[in-house]
Every structure is written in structure tokens, then in C-alpha cells.
XYZ file of C-alpha atoms in Angstrom:
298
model
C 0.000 0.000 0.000
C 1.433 3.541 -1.127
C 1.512 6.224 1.324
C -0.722 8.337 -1.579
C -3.134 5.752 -0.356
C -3.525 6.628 3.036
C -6.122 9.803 2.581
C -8.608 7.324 0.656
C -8.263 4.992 3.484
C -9.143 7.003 6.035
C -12.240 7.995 3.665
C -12.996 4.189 3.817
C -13.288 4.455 7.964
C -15.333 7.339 7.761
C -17.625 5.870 5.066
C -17.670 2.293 7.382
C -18.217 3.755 10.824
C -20.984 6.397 9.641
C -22.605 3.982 7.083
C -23.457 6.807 4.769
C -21.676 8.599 2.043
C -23.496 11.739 3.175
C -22.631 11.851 6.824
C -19.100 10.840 6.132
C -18.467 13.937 3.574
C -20.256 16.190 6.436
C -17.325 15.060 8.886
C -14.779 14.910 6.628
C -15.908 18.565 4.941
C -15.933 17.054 1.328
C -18.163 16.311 -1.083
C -20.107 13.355 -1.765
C -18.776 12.803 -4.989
C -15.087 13.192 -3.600
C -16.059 10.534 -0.987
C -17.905 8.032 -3.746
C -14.905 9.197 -6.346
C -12.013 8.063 -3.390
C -14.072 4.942 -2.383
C -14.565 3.400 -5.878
C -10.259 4.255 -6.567
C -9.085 2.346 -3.653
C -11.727 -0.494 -4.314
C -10.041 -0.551 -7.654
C -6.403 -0.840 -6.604
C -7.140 -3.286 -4.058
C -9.065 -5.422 -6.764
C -11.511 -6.232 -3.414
C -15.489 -4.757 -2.950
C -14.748 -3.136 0.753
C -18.477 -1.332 0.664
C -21.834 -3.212 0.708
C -24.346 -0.089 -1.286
C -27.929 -0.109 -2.153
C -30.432 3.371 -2.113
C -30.715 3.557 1.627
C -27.749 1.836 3.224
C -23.781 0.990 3.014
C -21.987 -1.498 5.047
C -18.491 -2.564 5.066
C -18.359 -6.152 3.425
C -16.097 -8.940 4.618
C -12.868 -7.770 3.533
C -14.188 -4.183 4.722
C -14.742 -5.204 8.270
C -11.534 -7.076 8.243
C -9.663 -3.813 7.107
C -11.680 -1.238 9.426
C -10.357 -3.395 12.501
C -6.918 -2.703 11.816
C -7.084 0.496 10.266
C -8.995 1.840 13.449
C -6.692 1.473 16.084
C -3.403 2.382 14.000
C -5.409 5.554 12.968
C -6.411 6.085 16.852
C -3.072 5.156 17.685
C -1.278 8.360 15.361
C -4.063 10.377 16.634
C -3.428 9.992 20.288
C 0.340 10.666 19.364
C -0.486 13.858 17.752
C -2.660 14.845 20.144
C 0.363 13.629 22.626
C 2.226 16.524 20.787
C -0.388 19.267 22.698
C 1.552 18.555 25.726
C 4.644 20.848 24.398
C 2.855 23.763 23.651
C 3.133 26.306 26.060
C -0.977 26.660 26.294
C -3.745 24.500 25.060
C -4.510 24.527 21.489
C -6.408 22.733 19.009
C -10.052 21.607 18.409
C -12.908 20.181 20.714
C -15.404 18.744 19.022
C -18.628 18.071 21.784
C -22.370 16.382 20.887
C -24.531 18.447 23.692
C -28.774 18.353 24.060
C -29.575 21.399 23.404
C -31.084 22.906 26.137
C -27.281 22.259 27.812
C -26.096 24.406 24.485
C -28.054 27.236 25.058
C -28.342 27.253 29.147
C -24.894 25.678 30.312
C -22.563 26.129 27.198
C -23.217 29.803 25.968
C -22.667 31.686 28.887
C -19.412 29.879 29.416
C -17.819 30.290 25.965
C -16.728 34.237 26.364
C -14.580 32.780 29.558
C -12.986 29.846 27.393
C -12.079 31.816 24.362
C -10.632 34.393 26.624
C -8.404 32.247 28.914
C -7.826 29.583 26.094
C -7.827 31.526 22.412
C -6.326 28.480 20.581
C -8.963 26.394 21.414
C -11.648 25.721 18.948
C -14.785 24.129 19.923
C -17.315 23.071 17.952
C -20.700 21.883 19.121
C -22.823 19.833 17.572
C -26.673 20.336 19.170
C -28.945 17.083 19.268
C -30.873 15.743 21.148
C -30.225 12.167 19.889
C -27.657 9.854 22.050
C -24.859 9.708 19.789
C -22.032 7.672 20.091
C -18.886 9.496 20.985
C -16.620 6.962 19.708
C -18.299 5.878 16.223
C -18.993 9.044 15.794
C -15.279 10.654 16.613
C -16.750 12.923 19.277
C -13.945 14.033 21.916
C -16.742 14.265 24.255
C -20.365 14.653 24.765
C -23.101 16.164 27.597
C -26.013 14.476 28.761
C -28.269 14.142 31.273
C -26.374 12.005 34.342
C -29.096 9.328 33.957
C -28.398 9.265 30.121
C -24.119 8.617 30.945
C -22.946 5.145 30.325
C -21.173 3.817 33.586
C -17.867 3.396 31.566
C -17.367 6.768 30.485
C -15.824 9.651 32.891
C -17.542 12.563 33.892
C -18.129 15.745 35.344
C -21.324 17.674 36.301
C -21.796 21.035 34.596
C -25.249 21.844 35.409
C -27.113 21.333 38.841
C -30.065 18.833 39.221
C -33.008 19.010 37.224
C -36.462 18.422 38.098
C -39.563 18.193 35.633
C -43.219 20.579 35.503
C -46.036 19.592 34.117
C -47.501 23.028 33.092
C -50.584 24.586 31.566
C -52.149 27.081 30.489
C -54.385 29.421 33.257
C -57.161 28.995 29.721
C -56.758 25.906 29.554
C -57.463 25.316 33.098
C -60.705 26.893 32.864
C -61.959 23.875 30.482
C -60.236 21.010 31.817
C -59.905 20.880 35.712
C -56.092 20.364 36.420
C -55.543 16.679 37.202
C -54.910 15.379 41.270
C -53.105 12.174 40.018
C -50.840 10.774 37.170
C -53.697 8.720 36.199
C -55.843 11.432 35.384
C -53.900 12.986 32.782
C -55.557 10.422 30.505
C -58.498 13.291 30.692
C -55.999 15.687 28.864
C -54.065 16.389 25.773
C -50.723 17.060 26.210
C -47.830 18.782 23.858
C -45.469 15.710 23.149
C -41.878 15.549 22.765
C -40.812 13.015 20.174
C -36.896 11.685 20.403
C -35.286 11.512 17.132
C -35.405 7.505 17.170
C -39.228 8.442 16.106
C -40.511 7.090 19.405
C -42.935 9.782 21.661
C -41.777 10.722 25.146
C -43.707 9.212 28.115
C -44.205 11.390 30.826
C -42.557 9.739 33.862
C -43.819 10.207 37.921
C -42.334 9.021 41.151
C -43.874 9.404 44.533
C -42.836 7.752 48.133
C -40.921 5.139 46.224
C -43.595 4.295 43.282
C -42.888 4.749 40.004
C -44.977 4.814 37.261
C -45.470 6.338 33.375
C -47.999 7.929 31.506
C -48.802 7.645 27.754
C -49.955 10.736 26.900
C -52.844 11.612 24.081
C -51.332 14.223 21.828
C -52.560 17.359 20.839
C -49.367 18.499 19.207
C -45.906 16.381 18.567
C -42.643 18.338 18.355
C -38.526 17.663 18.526
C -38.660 21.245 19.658
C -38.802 21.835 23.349
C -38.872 25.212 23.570
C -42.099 24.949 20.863
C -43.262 22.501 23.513
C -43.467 25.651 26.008
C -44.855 28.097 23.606
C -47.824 26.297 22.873
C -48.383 25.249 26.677
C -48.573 28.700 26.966
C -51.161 29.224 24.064
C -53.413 26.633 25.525
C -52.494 23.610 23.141
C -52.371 21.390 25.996
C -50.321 20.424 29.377
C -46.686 20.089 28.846
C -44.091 18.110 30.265
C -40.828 20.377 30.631
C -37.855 20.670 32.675
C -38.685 23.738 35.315
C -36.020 25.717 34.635
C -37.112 26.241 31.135
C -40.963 27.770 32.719
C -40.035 29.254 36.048
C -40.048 32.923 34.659
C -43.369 31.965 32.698
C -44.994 30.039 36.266
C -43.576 32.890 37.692
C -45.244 35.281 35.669
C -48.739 33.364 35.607
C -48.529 32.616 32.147
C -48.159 28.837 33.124
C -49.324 26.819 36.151
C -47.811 23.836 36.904
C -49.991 20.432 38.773
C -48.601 17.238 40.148
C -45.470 18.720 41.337
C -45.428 16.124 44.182
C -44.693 13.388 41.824
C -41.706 15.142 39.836
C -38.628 14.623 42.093
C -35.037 15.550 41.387
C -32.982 13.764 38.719
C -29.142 14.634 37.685
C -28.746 17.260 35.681
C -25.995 17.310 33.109
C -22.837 16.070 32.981
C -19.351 16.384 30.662
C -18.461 12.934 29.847
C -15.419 11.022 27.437
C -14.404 7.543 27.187
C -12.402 5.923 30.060
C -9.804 4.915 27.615
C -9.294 8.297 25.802
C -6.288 9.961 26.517
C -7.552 13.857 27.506
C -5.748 16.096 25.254
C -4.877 19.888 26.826
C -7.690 21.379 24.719
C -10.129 19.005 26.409
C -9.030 19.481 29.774
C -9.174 23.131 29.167
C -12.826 23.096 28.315
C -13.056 20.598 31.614
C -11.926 23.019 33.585
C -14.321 26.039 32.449
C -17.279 23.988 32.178
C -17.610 21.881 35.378
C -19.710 22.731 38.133
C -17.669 22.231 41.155
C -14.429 24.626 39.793
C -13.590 27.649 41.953
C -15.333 30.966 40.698
């Protein structure tokens, strides 16, 4: 194998480990046709099919797989020595690349970045805002922030945000035609503003009270991937929403929403900066530790 080969096979992991054309041009910042052009070349000059394609799917083949498994940890392996390299430098430097929910963007993550570009300008960061549960590794995130209930026990992390609690909310109009509901069970008498995760499956409103728990299915009156839609229509009488209460404090606060069953929404962890065990932390990573957890001197 020529050294002139090596771009096209790193191509070829992209490709594998994303299973689309499209999604590996997006993280490699080339076009599709550069990706399907480099792909069919080194398929050529190997004389072997590495990619399984149809219309909706590609998979690595036999020989593909076989390839990917050694290609992945030598290209980990150079990776972790370049990023080994970040040591030297005299301040952190280089890119962060983070999948974050959203609501952890806009409420944890913003008012933080003016501090890290300040104390750390040679740090890039780059955010990527989803709600979906990515994976860091496949998906060649240096690290991601979740929910703590959300972390998987091997990874390492650090809270950013405090606890969380959910509201279920409504409308003062809408409480004038439906009489707000005592128990869990009764929100079967209401319509609710639903959240649906991007794995296409709708969220079910979960309760827990003096060690019972229990979920509700609700019936829909609107379905969104939008939370902060979710609020605005609560507001406009659509139906009861389930939301975390820091998002509708200033709006319970300012009678525009009233919230009901807040017996049976306790505490849960709020979110947490998290990276694989295994990952060596490069100085760029531990600089955006260090200005994003909770628990750091002020």
C-alpha cells in the first residue's frame, strides 16, 4: 500500500463507521462525490469490494470489516500521538469537538464560551446540538453532555449543570376547560404537547412518589422535537406540557403557566461532561473541563 493511499483509506473508515456517504463527507468537509470518487479508486487498486451499497444503506463487506479493525486502532493510535504533541505547547490549542442536548447548548454552554475563548484563544470548539444519544466513539466525538441518567457507567464525567427536576404546566385557559388533574392517572383526561426523540418514538411522561414509580402515555394534541415549541404552545393553551422547570419558572412565575402534580416530579441529575475511560484527555479538552464543570472555583 502507497503512502498516496492513506487519505482514501481514512475515507474508507469514515464511510464504514458512519454507514453513509453523506454523513461521512459532512465530517470529513468534502463532497459526496469526492467521498464516492475516493471509495470506488481504492476499491479498484485493491481489486476487493470493501463497501456493501444499495439506495438507503452501506456497510463494510467482509474484507471491509476485516480492514476497518486494523485500520482503526493504528489511525487512533497516530491520533493519540499527535494529540500527545499538545503537551509541548506552552498553552492548550487545538479543536474540541462536543455532541450536547440542546437545552445544555443554550443554558450551560453559551454563557461559558466568552470565559474559554478568553483564557484559552487556541482552542476551537465546535458543538454539535442534538438531542439524539450519539455515540462518541463511532462518531469521533472528543466528548459529549447528557443528562447524568443518560451517561454510560464506563465513560468519565463531570457535572456542569445542577439537578433538574420536571413541571407539568398549563395554560391558566386551559385550566378553565379542563380541571387540572390530582393524580398521574388522570392525565388520561388531557391532551398534552409531546416531545418526540429523534429515534421516532414519543416521550412518556414519567412520575415518582414515596418510592412508586410509574409512566404515563400521553394523548397528543401536538408532537414536536422542539422543546422550547413545547413551552410556547403550553402557553397558548395547546395542551399540558411536560418540561424541565427551569425552562418555565419565569413563565410560572409570571402566571402565564401553572404547573400540577409537582409532588410526583422529584429531582434527577442534571448534566454532565463525559469522554471515554480509555481516551487519553488532550490539553484542549481538559481546558474546556476546567471552564465547564460545576464544582471549579469561581
Amino acid at each position: 500500500m502507497r503512502r498516496e493511499d492513506w487519505p482514501d483509506l481514512a475515507v474508507f473508515v469514515a464511510v464504514a463507521e458512519a454507514r453513509s456517504f453523506t454523513k461521512a463527507a459532512s465530517r470529513l468537509g468534502l463532497s459526496t462525490s469526492a467521498i464516492s470518487h475516493a471509495m470506488t479508486g481504492l476499491e479498484e487498486r485493491l481489486g476487493l469490494r470493501l463497501l456493501h451499497r444499495t439506495t438507503r444503506s452501506v456497510a463494510p463487506t467482509a474484507a471491509g470489516e476485516r480492514l476497518l479493525a486494523t485500520l482503526v486502532p493504528a489511525m487512533d493510535g497516530v491520533a493519540a500521538a499527535v494529540d500527545g504533541l499538545a503537551e509541548l505547547r506552552d498553552e492548550p490549542a487545538g479543536s474540541v469537538r462536543l455532541t450536547v442536548h440542546r437545552d445544555a447548548a443554550l443554558r450551560l454552554l453559551a454563557p461559558r464560551l466568552p470565559e474559554l475563548t478568553r483564557k484559552y484563544p487556541q482552542v476551537v470548539l465546535e458543538i454539535v446540538a442534538d438531542d439524539r444519544l450519539a455515540d462518541i466513539v463511532a462518531d469521533r466525538f472528543d466528548a459529549g453532555v447528557r443528562l447524568g441518567d443518560l451517561v454510560d457507567k464506563d465513560m468519565v464525567s463531570v457535572r456542569i449543570g445542577p439537578d433538574e427536576r420536571a413541571a407539568i404546566v398549563g395554560s391558566p385557559e386551559y385550566f378553565t376547560r379542563h380541571p387540572p388533574p390530582k393524580t398521574p392517572q388522570e392525565l388520561r383526561q388531557h391532551r398534552a404537547v409531546s416531545y418526540r426523540h429523534s429515534s421516532g418514538v414519543l416521550y412518556k411522561w414519567k412520575f415518582e412518589k414515596d418510592g412508586r414509580a410509574l409512566t404515563v402515555a400521553m394523548e397528543s394534541a401536538l408532537v414536536t422535537n422542539e422543546p422550547q415549541l413545547i413551552v410556547e404552545a403550553a402557553r397558548a393553551g395547546v395542551g399540558l406540557a411536560y418540561a424541565l422547570e427551569s425552562h418555565v419558572a419565569a413563565h410560572v412565575a409570571a402566571g402565564a403557566l401553572v404547573p400540577v402534580l409537582a409532588d410526583w416530579c422529584p429531582r434527577f441529575p442534571g448534566s454532565f461532561l463525559y469522554w471515554p475511560s480509555r481516551r487519553h484527555v488532550t490539553p484542549a479538552l481538559r481546558a474546556v473541563i476546567e471552564v465547564l464543570r460545576l464544582d471549579r472555583p469561581r
